[in-house]
Short mmCIF file of C-alpha atoms in Angstrom, two decimals:
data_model
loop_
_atom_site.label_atom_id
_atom_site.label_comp_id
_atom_site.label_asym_id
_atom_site.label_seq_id
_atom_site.Cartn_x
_atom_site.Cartn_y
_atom_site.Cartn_z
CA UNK A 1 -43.71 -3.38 -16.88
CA UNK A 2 -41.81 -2.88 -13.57
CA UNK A 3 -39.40 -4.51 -11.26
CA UNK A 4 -41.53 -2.93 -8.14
CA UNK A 5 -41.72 -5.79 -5.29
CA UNK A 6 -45.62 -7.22 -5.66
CA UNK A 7 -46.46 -6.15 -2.42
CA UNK A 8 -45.49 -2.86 -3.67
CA UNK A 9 -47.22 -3.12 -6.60
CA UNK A 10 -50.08 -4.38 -4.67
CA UNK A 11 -50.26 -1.26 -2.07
CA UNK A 12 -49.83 1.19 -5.31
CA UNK A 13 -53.13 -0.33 -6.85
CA UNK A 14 -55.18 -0.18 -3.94
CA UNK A 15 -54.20 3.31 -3.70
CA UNK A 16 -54.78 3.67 -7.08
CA UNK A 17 -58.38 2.84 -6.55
CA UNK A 18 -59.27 4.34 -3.58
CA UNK A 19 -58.00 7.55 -5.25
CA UNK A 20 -60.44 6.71 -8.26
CA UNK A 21 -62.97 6.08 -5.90
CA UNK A 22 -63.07 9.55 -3.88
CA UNK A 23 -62.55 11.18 -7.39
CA UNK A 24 -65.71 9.63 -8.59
CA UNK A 25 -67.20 10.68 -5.51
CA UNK A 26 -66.53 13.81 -5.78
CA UNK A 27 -67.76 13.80 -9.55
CA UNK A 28 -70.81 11.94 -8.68
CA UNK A 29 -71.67 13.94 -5.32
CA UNK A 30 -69.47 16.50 -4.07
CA UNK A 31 -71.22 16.27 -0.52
CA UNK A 32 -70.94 12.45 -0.43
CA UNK A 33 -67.30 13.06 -1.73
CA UNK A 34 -66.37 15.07 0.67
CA UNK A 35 -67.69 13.16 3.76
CA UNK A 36 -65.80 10.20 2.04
CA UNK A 37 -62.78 12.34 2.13
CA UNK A 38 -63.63 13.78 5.46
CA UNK A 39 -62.52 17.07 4.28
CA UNK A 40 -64.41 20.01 5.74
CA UNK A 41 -64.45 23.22 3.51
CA UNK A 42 -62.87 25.56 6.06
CA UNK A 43 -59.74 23.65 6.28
CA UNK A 44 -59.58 23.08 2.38
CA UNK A 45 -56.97 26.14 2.25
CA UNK A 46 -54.45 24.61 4.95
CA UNK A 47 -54.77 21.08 3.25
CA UNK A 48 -53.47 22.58 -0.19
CA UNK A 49 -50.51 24.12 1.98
CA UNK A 50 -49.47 19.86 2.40
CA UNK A 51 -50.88 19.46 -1.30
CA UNK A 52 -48.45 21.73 -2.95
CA UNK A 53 -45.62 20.99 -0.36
CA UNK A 54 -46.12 17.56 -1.68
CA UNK A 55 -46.38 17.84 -5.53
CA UNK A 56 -43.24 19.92 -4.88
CA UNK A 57 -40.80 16.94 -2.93
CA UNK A 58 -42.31 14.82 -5.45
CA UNK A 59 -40.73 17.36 -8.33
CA UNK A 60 -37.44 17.08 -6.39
CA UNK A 61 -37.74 13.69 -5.95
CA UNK A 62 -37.81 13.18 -10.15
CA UNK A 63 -34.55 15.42 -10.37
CA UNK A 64 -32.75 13.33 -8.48
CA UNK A 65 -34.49 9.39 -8.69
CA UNK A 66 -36.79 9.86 -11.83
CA UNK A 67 -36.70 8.19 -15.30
CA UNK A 68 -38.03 9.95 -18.13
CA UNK A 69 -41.32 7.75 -17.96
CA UNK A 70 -41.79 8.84 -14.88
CA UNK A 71 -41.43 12.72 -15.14
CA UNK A 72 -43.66 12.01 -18.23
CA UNK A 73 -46.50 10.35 -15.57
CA UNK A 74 -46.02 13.74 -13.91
CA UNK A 75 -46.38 15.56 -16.59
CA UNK A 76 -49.42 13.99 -17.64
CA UNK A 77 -50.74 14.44 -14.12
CA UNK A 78 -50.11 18.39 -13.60
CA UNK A 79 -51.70 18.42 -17.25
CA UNK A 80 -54.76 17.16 -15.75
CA UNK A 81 -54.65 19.03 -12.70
CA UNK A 82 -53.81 22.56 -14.75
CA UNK A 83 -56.41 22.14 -17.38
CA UNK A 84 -59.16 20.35 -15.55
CA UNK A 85 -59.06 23.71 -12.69
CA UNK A 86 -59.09 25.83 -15.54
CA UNK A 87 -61.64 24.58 -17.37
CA UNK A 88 -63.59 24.23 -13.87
CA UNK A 89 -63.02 28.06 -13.49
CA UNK A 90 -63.11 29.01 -16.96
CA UNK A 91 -66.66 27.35 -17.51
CA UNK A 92 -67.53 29.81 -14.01
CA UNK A 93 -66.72 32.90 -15.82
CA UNK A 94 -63.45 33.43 -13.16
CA UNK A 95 -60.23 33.94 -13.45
CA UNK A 96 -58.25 30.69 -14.55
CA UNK A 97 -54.94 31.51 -16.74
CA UNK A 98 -53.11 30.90 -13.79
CA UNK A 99 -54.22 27.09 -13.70
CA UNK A 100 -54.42 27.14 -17.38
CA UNK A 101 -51.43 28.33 -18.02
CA UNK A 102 -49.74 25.26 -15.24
CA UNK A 103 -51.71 22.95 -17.49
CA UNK A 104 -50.03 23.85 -20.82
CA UNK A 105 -46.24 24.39 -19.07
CA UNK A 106 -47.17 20.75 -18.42
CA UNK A 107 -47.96 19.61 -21.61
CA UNK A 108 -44.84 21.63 -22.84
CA UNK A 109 -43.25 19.75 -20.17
CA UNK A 110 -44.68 16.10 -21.32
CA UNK A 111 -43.83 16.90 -25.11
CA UNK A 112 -39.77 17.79 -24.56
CA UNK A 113 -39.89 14.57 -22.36
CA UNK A 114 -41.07 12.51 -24.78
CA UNK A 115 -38.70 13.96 -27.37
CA UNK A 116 -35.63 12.66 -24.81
CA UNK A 117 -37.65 9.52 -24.60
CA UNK A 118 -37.55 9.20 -28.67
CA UNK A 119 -34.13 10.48 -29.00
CA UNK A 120 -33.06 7.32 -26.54
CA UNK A 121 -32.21 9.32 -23.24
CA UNK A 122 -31.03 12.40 -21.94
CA UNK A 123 -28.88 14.71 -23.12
#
């Protein structure tokens, strides 16, 4: 499984679930969810500014300490974030191929990282 510290391990779950638990929030009711986040709608376009800043050192972070499992996790994870915001936007009759289109370079990304991971490492 992993060679994490458990205290580490321990801090990553309960992350883990609090993250689960605003999601479902969110899902649930958005108002509630965001009150639970204490987001407020107005700042929503300055908190993606730290969002993407941080999705991006997390990128550069798998270039130079990542395993393939792990840029497979990521993979897996902009997958979910691509398609789920298209399908949010698609399903609103907007404009979406831009968050789409992130979703499937993901899954292209997840599919020649699991080839690697087949083929016994990188090449």
């Amino acid at each position: 499984m992993t060679s994490l510290p458990i205290i580490l391990v321990l801090l990553l779950g309960v992350g883990a679930l609090m993250v689960f638990a605003l999601a479902y929030a969110f899902y649930s009711d958005p108002e509630q969810g965001m009150a639970q986040a204490t987001h407020r709608p107005e700042k929503l376009p300055l908190v993606m500014i730290d969002r993407y800043i941080a999705v991006g050192v997390i990128q550069i972070g798998l270039i130079f300490f990542g395993s393939l499992e792990m840029v497979a996790v990521f993979c897996v994870a902009g997958a979910i974030m691509g398609l789920g915001d298209g399908l949010i936007y698609a399903k609103a009759k907007l404009p979406h191929m831009k968050h789409t289109s992130s979703g499937l370079l993901a899954v292209l990304g997840l599919v020649v990282t699991l080839f690697y991971l087949n083929a016994g490492g990188a090449a």
